[in-house]
mmCIF file of C-alpha atoms in Angstrom:
data_model
loop_
_atom_site.group_PDB
_atom_site.id
_atom_site.type_symbol
_atom_site.label_atom_id
_atom_site.label_comp_id
_atom_site.label_asym_id
_atom_site.label_seq_id
_atom_site.Cartn_x
_atom_site.Cartn_y
_atom_site.Cartn_z
ATOM 1 C CA GLN I 1406 10.198 -22.967 7.237
ATOM 2 C CA MET I 1407 13.090 -21.975 5.045
ATOM 3 C CA GLY I 1408 16.054 -19.980 6.212
ATOM 4 C CA ALA I 1409 18.967 -18.751 4.184
ATOM 5 C CA GLY I 1410 22.403 -17.776 5.369
ATOM 6 C CA GLU I 1411 25.081 -15.972 3.429
ATOM 7 C CA ALA I 1412 28.805 -16.326 3.935
ATOM 8 C CA GLU I 1413 30.839 -13.282 5.029
ATOM 9 C CA GLY I 1414 29.966 -10.494 7.411
ATOM 10 C CA ASP I 1415 28.868 -10.198 11.041
ATOM 11 C CA ALA I 1416 25.938 -12.216 12.367
ATOM 12 C CA LYS I 1417 22.850 -10.159 13.180
ATOM 13 C CA GLY I 1418 19.302 -10.943 14.231
ATOM 14 C CA GLY I 1419 17.022 -11.964 17.090
ATOM 15 C CA GLN I 1420 16.480 -15.057 19.196
ATOM 16 C CA GLY I 1421 13.763 -17.692 19.285
ATOM 17 C CA VAL I 1422 11.787 -18.475 22.412
ATOM 18 C CA LYS I 1423 10.964 -22.198 22.280
ATOM 19 C CA ARG I 1424 13.134 -25.236 22.683
ATOM 20 C CA PRO I 1425 13.697 -27.611 19.731
ATOM 21 C CA CYS I 1426 10.966 -30.150 18.988
ATOM 22 C CA GLU I 1427 8.286 -28.032 20.692
ATOM 23 C CA GLU I 1428 6.421 -27.993 17.386
ATOM 24 C CA VAL I 1429 3.321 -25.847 17.133
ATOM 25 C CA ASP I 1430 1.224 -28.833 16.104
ATOM 26 C CA ALA I 1431 2.344 -30.813 19.170
ATOM 27 C CA GLN I 1432 3.624 -33.749 17.126
ATOM 28 C CA PRO I 1433 5.352 -36.478 19.206
ATOM 29 C CA ARG I 1434 9.110 -36.147 19.386
ATOM 30 C CA LEU I 1435 10.710 -38.220 16.631
ATOM 31 C CA ASN I 1436 13.609 -40.614 17.102
ATOM 32 C CA TYR I 1437 15.639 -39.354 14.173
ATOM 33 C CA GLY I 1438 18.124 -37.637 16.406
ATOM 34 C CA SER I 1439 19.328 -40.974 17.789
ATOM 35 C CA GLY I 1440 22.251 -41.430 15.431
ATOM 36 C CA THR I 1441 23.553 -43.364 12.443
ATOM 37 C CA ALA I 1442 22.210 -46.742 13.601
ATOM 38 C CA TYR I 1443 18.649 -45.430 13.361
ATOM 39 C CA TRP I 1444 19.153 -44.276 9.777
ATOM 40 C CA ASP I 1445 21.024 -47.387 8.618
ATOM 41 C CA LYS I 1446 18.168 -49.544 9.911
ATOM 42 C CA ARG I 1447 15.586 -47.303 8.282
ATOM 43 C CA TYR I 1448 17.256 -47.400 4.846
ATOM 44 C CA LYS I 1449 17.841 -51.162 5.020
ATOM 45 C CA THR I 1450 14.205 -51.756 5.965
ATOM 46 C CA ASP I 1451 12.853 -49.459 3.261
ATOM 47 C CA PRO I 1452 15.371 -48.623 0.517
ATOM 48 C CA SER I 1453 12.782 -46.802 -1.617
ATOM 49 C CA PRO I 1454 13.720 -43.140 -2.151
ATOM 50 C CA PHE I 1455 11.865 -40.803 0.188
ATOM 51 C CA GLU I 1456 11.538 -37.045 -0.186
ATOM 52 C CA TRP I 1457 11.580 -35.106 3.070
ATOM 53 C CA LEU I 1458 9.405 -32.006 3.174
ATOM 54 C CA ARG I 1459 9.579 -30.460 -0.313
ATOM 55 C CA GLY I 1460 11.025 -31.657 -3.603
ATOM 56 C CA PHE I 1461 13.021 -29.773 -6.216
ATOM 57 C CA GLN I 1462 10.086 -28.144 -8.000
ATOM 58 C CA GLU I 1463 8.707 -26.691 -4.767
ATOM 59 C CA ILE I 1464 11.984 -25.094 -3.697
ATOM 60 C CA LYS I 1465 13.485 -24.466 -7.138
ATOM 61 C CA PRO I 1466 13.103 -20.657 -6.934
ATOM 62 C CA LEU I 1467 14.945 -20.577 -3.598
ATOM 63 C CA ILE I 1468 17.719 -22.818 -4.925
ATOM 64 C CA GLU I 1469 18.089 -20.522 -7.924
ATOM 65 C CA GLU I 1470 18.271 -17.536 -5.583
ATOM 66 C CA VAL I 1471 20.950 -18.947 -3.310
ATOM 67 C CA ALA I 1472 22.868 -20.264 -6.345
ATOM 68 C CA ALA I 1473 22.669 -16.847 -8.025
ATOM 69 C CA SER I 1474 21.088 -18.665 -11.010
ATOM 70 C CA ARG I 1475 24.403 -20.396 -11.747
ATOM 71 C CA LEU I 1476 24.095 -23.985 -12.915
ATOM 72 C CA ASP I 1477 27.863 -24.426 -12.640
ATOM 73 C CA CYS I 1478 27.981 -23.700 -8.900
ATOM 74 C CA ASP I 1479 29.416 -26.231 -6.457
ATOM 75 C CA VAL I 1480 26.566 -27.642 -4.361
ATOM 76 C CA LEU I 1481 26.879 -29.549 -1.086
ATOM 77 C CA HIS I 1482 23.777 -31.505 -0.084
ATOM 78 C CA VAL I 1483 24.124 -32.378 3.611
ATOM 79 C CA GLY I 1484 22.211 -35.274 5.150
ATOM 80 C CA CYS I 1485 21.104 -36.376 1.690
ATOM 81 C CA GLY I 1486 19.647 -39.741 2.755
ATOM 82 C CA ASN I 1487 17.786 -41.228 -0.215
ATOM 83 C CA SER I 1488 16.137 -37.975 -1.239
ATOM 84 C CA LEU I 1489 15.593 -37.414 -4.964
ATOM 85 C CA LEU I 1490 16.414 -33.706 -4.686
ATOM 86 C CA ALA I 1491 19.968 -34.016 -6.007
ATOM 87 C CA GLU I 1492 18.850 -36.213 -8.920
ATOM 88 C CA ALA I 1493 16.279 -33.640 -10.000
ATOM 89 C CA MET I 1494 18.807 -30.830 -9.637
ATOM 90 C CA TYR I 1495 21.378 -32.746 -11.680
ATOM 91 C CA ASP I 1496 18.871 -33.362 -14.453
ATOM 92 C CA ALA I 1497 18.022 -29.646 -14.395
ATOM 93 C CA GLY I 1498 21.661 -28.754 -15.021
ATOM 94 C CA TYR I 1499 23.273 -28.579 -11.564
ATOM 95 C CA GLN I 1500 25.918 -31.220 -12.134
ATOM 96 C CA ARG I 1501 28.535 -30.220 -9.557
ATOM 97 C CA ILE I 1502 26.837 -31.785 -6.537
ATOM 98 C CA VAL I 1503 28.395 -33.532 -3.541
ATOM 99 C CA ASN I 1504 25.931 -35.481 -1.381
ATOM 100 C CA ILE I 1505 26.952 -36.462 2.150
ATOM 101 C CA ASP I 1506 25.334 -38.517 4.894
ATOM 102 C CA THR I 1507 26.479 -40.430 7.962
ATOM 103 C CA SER I 1508 24.539 -43.498 6.796
ATOM 104 C CA SER I 1509 26.768 -45.705 4.653
ATOM 105 C CA VAL I 1510 23.646 -47.676 3.706
ATOM 106 C CA ALA I 1511 21.991 -44.642 2.135
ATOM 107 C CA ILE I 1512 25.168 -43.548 0.378
ATOM 108 C CA GLU I 1513 25.758 -47.017 -1.112
ATOM 109 C CA GLN I 1514 22.155 -47.223 -2.296
ATOM 110 C CA MET I 1515 22.250 -43.815 -3.939
ATOM 111 C CA GLN I 1516 25.668 -44.399 -5.500
ATOM 112 C CA ALA I 1517 24.373 -47.563 -7.144
ATOM 113 C CA ARG I 1518 21.199 -45.818 -8.266
ATOM 114 C CA ASN I 1519 23.053 -42.920 -9.937
ATOM 115 C CA ARG I 1520 26.375 -44.386 -11.036
ATOM 116 C CA GLU I 1521 25.484 -44.692 -14.733
ATOM 117 C CA ARG I 1522 22.862 -41.977 -15.239
ATOM 118 C CA ARG I 1523 24.591 -39.249 -13.236
ATOM 119 C CA PRO I 1524 28.292 -40.129 -13.283
ATOM 120 C CA SER I 1525 29.718 -36.809 -12.085
ATOM 121 C CA MET I 1526 27.566 -36.607 -8.957
ATOM 122 C CA ARG I 1527 29.439 -37.557 -5.776
ATOM 123 C CA TRP I 1528 28.175 -39.508 -2.764
ATOM 124 C CA GLU I 1529 30.285 -39.637 0.396
ATOM 125 C CA VAL I 1530 29.876 -40.930 3.940
ATOM 126 C CA MET I 1531 30.570 -37.889 6.073
ATOM 127 C CA ASP I 1532 29.585 -36.186 9.313
ATOM 128 C CA ALA I 1533 28.197 -32.690 8.672
ATOM 129 C CA THR I 1534 29.646 -31.479 11.995
ATOM 130 C CA ALA I 1535 33.184 -32.509 11.007
ATOM 131 C CA MET I 1536 33.454 -32.495 7.235
ATOM 132 C CA SER I 1537 36.566 -33.595 5.367
ATOM 133 C CA LEU I 1538 35.868 -31.188 2.502
ATOM 134 C CA PRO I 1539 38.355 -28.385 1.807
ATOM 135 C CA SER I 1540 37.615 -24.906 3.118
ATOM 136 C CA SER I 1541 35.905 -22.530 0.657
ATOM 137 C CA SER I 1542 34.968 -25.384 -1.678
ATOM 138 C CA CYS I 1543 31.199 -24.853 -2.040
ATOM 139 C CA ASP I 1544 28.919 -22.126 -3.326
ATOM 140 C CA VAL I 1545 25.700 -23.584 -1.954
ATOM 141 C CA VAL I 1546 24.884 -25.805 1.020
ATOM 142 C CA LEU I 1547 21.453 -27.461 0.997
ATOM 143 C CA ASP I 1548 19.942 -28.671 4.265
ATOM 144 C CA LYS I 1549 16.573 -30.420 4.315
ATOM 145 C CA SER I 1550 15.811 -31.374 7.917
ATOM 146 C CA VAL I 1551 19.425 -31.853 8.995
ATOM 147 C CA LEU I 1552 19.000 -28.968 11.421
ATOM 148 C CA ASP I 1553 15.793 -30.677 12.607
ATOM 149 C CA THR I 1554 17.701 -33.880 13.312
ATOM 150 C CA PHE I 1555 20.302 -32.045 15.360
ATOM 151 C CA ALA I 1556 17.658 -29.975 17.163
ATOM 152 C CA CYS I 1557 15.927 -33.155 18.322
ATOM 153 C CA GLY I 1558 19.134 -34.802 19.536
ATOM 154 C CA ASP I 1559 21.297 -34.424 22.616
ATOM 155 C CA ALA I 1560 23.289 -31.219 23.213
ATOM 156 C CA ALA I 1561 21.472 -29.522 20.340
ATOM 157 C CA PRO I 1562 23.013 -26.037 20.706
ATOM 158 C CA THR I 1563 26.556 -27.442 20.753
ATOM 159 C CA VAL I 1564 26.014 -29.816 17.841
ATOM 160 C CA ILE I 1565 24.253 -27.198 15.722
ATOM 161 C CA GLY I 1566 26.993 -24.704 16.538
ATOM 162 C CA SER I 1567 29.624 -27.162 15.251
ATOM 163 C CA TYR I 1568 27.535 -27.866 12.167
ATOM 164 C CA LEU I 1569 27.104 -24.198 11.253
ATOM 165 C CA LYS I 1570 30.816 -23.532 11.784
ATOM 166 C CA GLU I 1571 31.549 -26.292 9.291
ATOM 167 C CA VAL I 1572 29.005 -24.876 6.847
ATOM 168 C CA CYS I 1573 30.688 -21.488 7.144
ATOM 169 C CA ARG I 1574 34.112 -23.060 6.630
ATOM 170 C CA VAL I 1575 33.241 -24.926 3.420
ATOM 171 C CA LEU I 1576 31.276 -22.049 1.879
ATOM 172 C CA ARG I 1577 33.069 -19.646 -0.408
ATOM 173 C CA PRO I 1578 32.700 -15.924 0.259
ATOM 174 C CA GLY I 1579 29.286 -14.927 -1.049
ATOM 175 C CA GLY I 1580 28.023 -18.513 -0.894
ATOM 176 C CA GLY I 1581 24.775 -19.458 0.805
ATOM 177 C CA LEU I 1582 23.030 -21.992 3.015
ATOM 178 C CA LEU I 1583 19.421 -22.945 2.252
ATOM 179 C CA CYS I 1584 17.862 -24.639 5.268
ATOM 180 C CA VAL I 1585 14.459 -26.286 4.860
ATOM 181 C CA SER I 1586 12.968 -27.187 8.242
ATOM 182 C CA TYR I 1587 9.956 -29.090 9.531
ATOM 183 C CA GLY I 1588 10.038 -27.098 12.764
ATOM 184 C CA ALA I 1589 7.976 -24.038 13.533
ATOM 185 C CA PRO I 1590 10.084 -20.904 12.979
ATOM 186 C CA SER I 1591 10.092 -20.096 16.692
ATOM 187 C CA THR I 1592 11.822 -23.424 17.443
ATOM 188 C CA ARG I 1593 14.682 -22.840 15.009
ATOM 189 C CA ARG I 1594 15.467 -19.126 15.065
ATOM 190 C CA GLU I 1595 17.647 -19.399 18.157
ATOM 191 C CA TYR I 1596 20.051 -21.567 16.158
ATOM 192 C CA ILE I 1597 20.222 -19.577 12.921
ATOM 193 C CA GLN I 1598 20.099 -15.966 14.047
ATOM 194 C CA GLY I 1599 22.054 -13.606 16.236
ATOM 195 C CA LYS I 1600 24.965 -14.735 18.378
ATOM 196 C CA ALA I 1601 24.239 -18.412 17.611
ATOM 197 C CA LEU I 1602 25.690 -17.991 14.128
ATOM 198 C CA PRO I 1603 29.429 -18.394 13.652
ATOM 199 C CA GLN I 1604 31.322 -15.328 12.534
ATOM 200 C CA GLY I 1605 31.138 -15.123 8.765
ATOM 201 C CA LEU I 1606 27.579 -16.414 8.392
ATOM 202 C CA VAL I 1607 24.721 -13.912 8.203
ATOM 203 C CA PHE I 1608 21.019 -14.753 8.488
ATOM 204 C CA SER I 1609 19.331 -13.554 5.304
ATOM 205 C CA ARG I 1610 15.615 -14.241 5.427
ATOM 206 C CA GLU I 1611 12.866 -16.663 6.391
ATOM 207 C CA VAL I 1612 10.077 -18.094 4.230
ATOM 208 C CA VAL I 1613 7.154 -19.959 5.797
ATOM 209 C CA ILE I 1614 5.495 -22.492 3.512
ATOM 210 C CA PRO I 1615 1.961 -23.704 4.305
ATOM 211 C CA PRO I 1616 1.308 -27.467 4.679
ATOM 212 C CA ALA I 1617 1.083 -29.408 1.433
ATOM 213 C CA GLU I 1618 -2.234 -30.879 2.566
ATOM 214 C CA LYS I 1619 -5.079 -29.277 4.473
ATOM 215 C CA GLY I 1620 -4.667 -30.053 8.145
ATOM 216 C CA GLY I 1621 -1.160 -31.400 7.550
ATOM 217 C CA SER I 1622 2.104 -30.382 9.114
ATOM 218 C CA THR I 1623 4.539 -30.549 6.194
#
């Protein structure tokens, strides 16, 4: 599932009907909503880069759309982990990228990996629900499974509400959020449409992508 939000305007739309993590394929509930300790342990145990869901080539057209085909836009990649998405984007010409994650382990690993080859890319330890970035400082916010993490944690509606308010705050007028989710659309719509959205963020559209492998779920 991919959802896009645009900054400015009044929120409009419908509501979902299922609770988070009630995936259509009945996958067991994951533990990735359990906080920073889980992620630090994961990245220490396996520091190899891992691409959640889809890589740059698969979502390139959507990135170009939300970026208005501008390579000089300011991009915020939330919950970056050790994804290679930002590296591929940088090499394709998007060189104004800030990557944030609550895991200091992941940030340190990715800083070291990119320090020489991609010197202008930034990596910062930061909570997406309480960002230290200036208001109206980004044109594009990229979210690959950050919403999923929050949806599978405690107090999901409250946490996601805080997260989206922060996204709205850091986006410039006319900027956009691209949210790539593992969840079935019906389990996420309640968070990204209608009254759930903070004032100033408008749901744009939804794109459902079939599994990469036959019988798969991602």
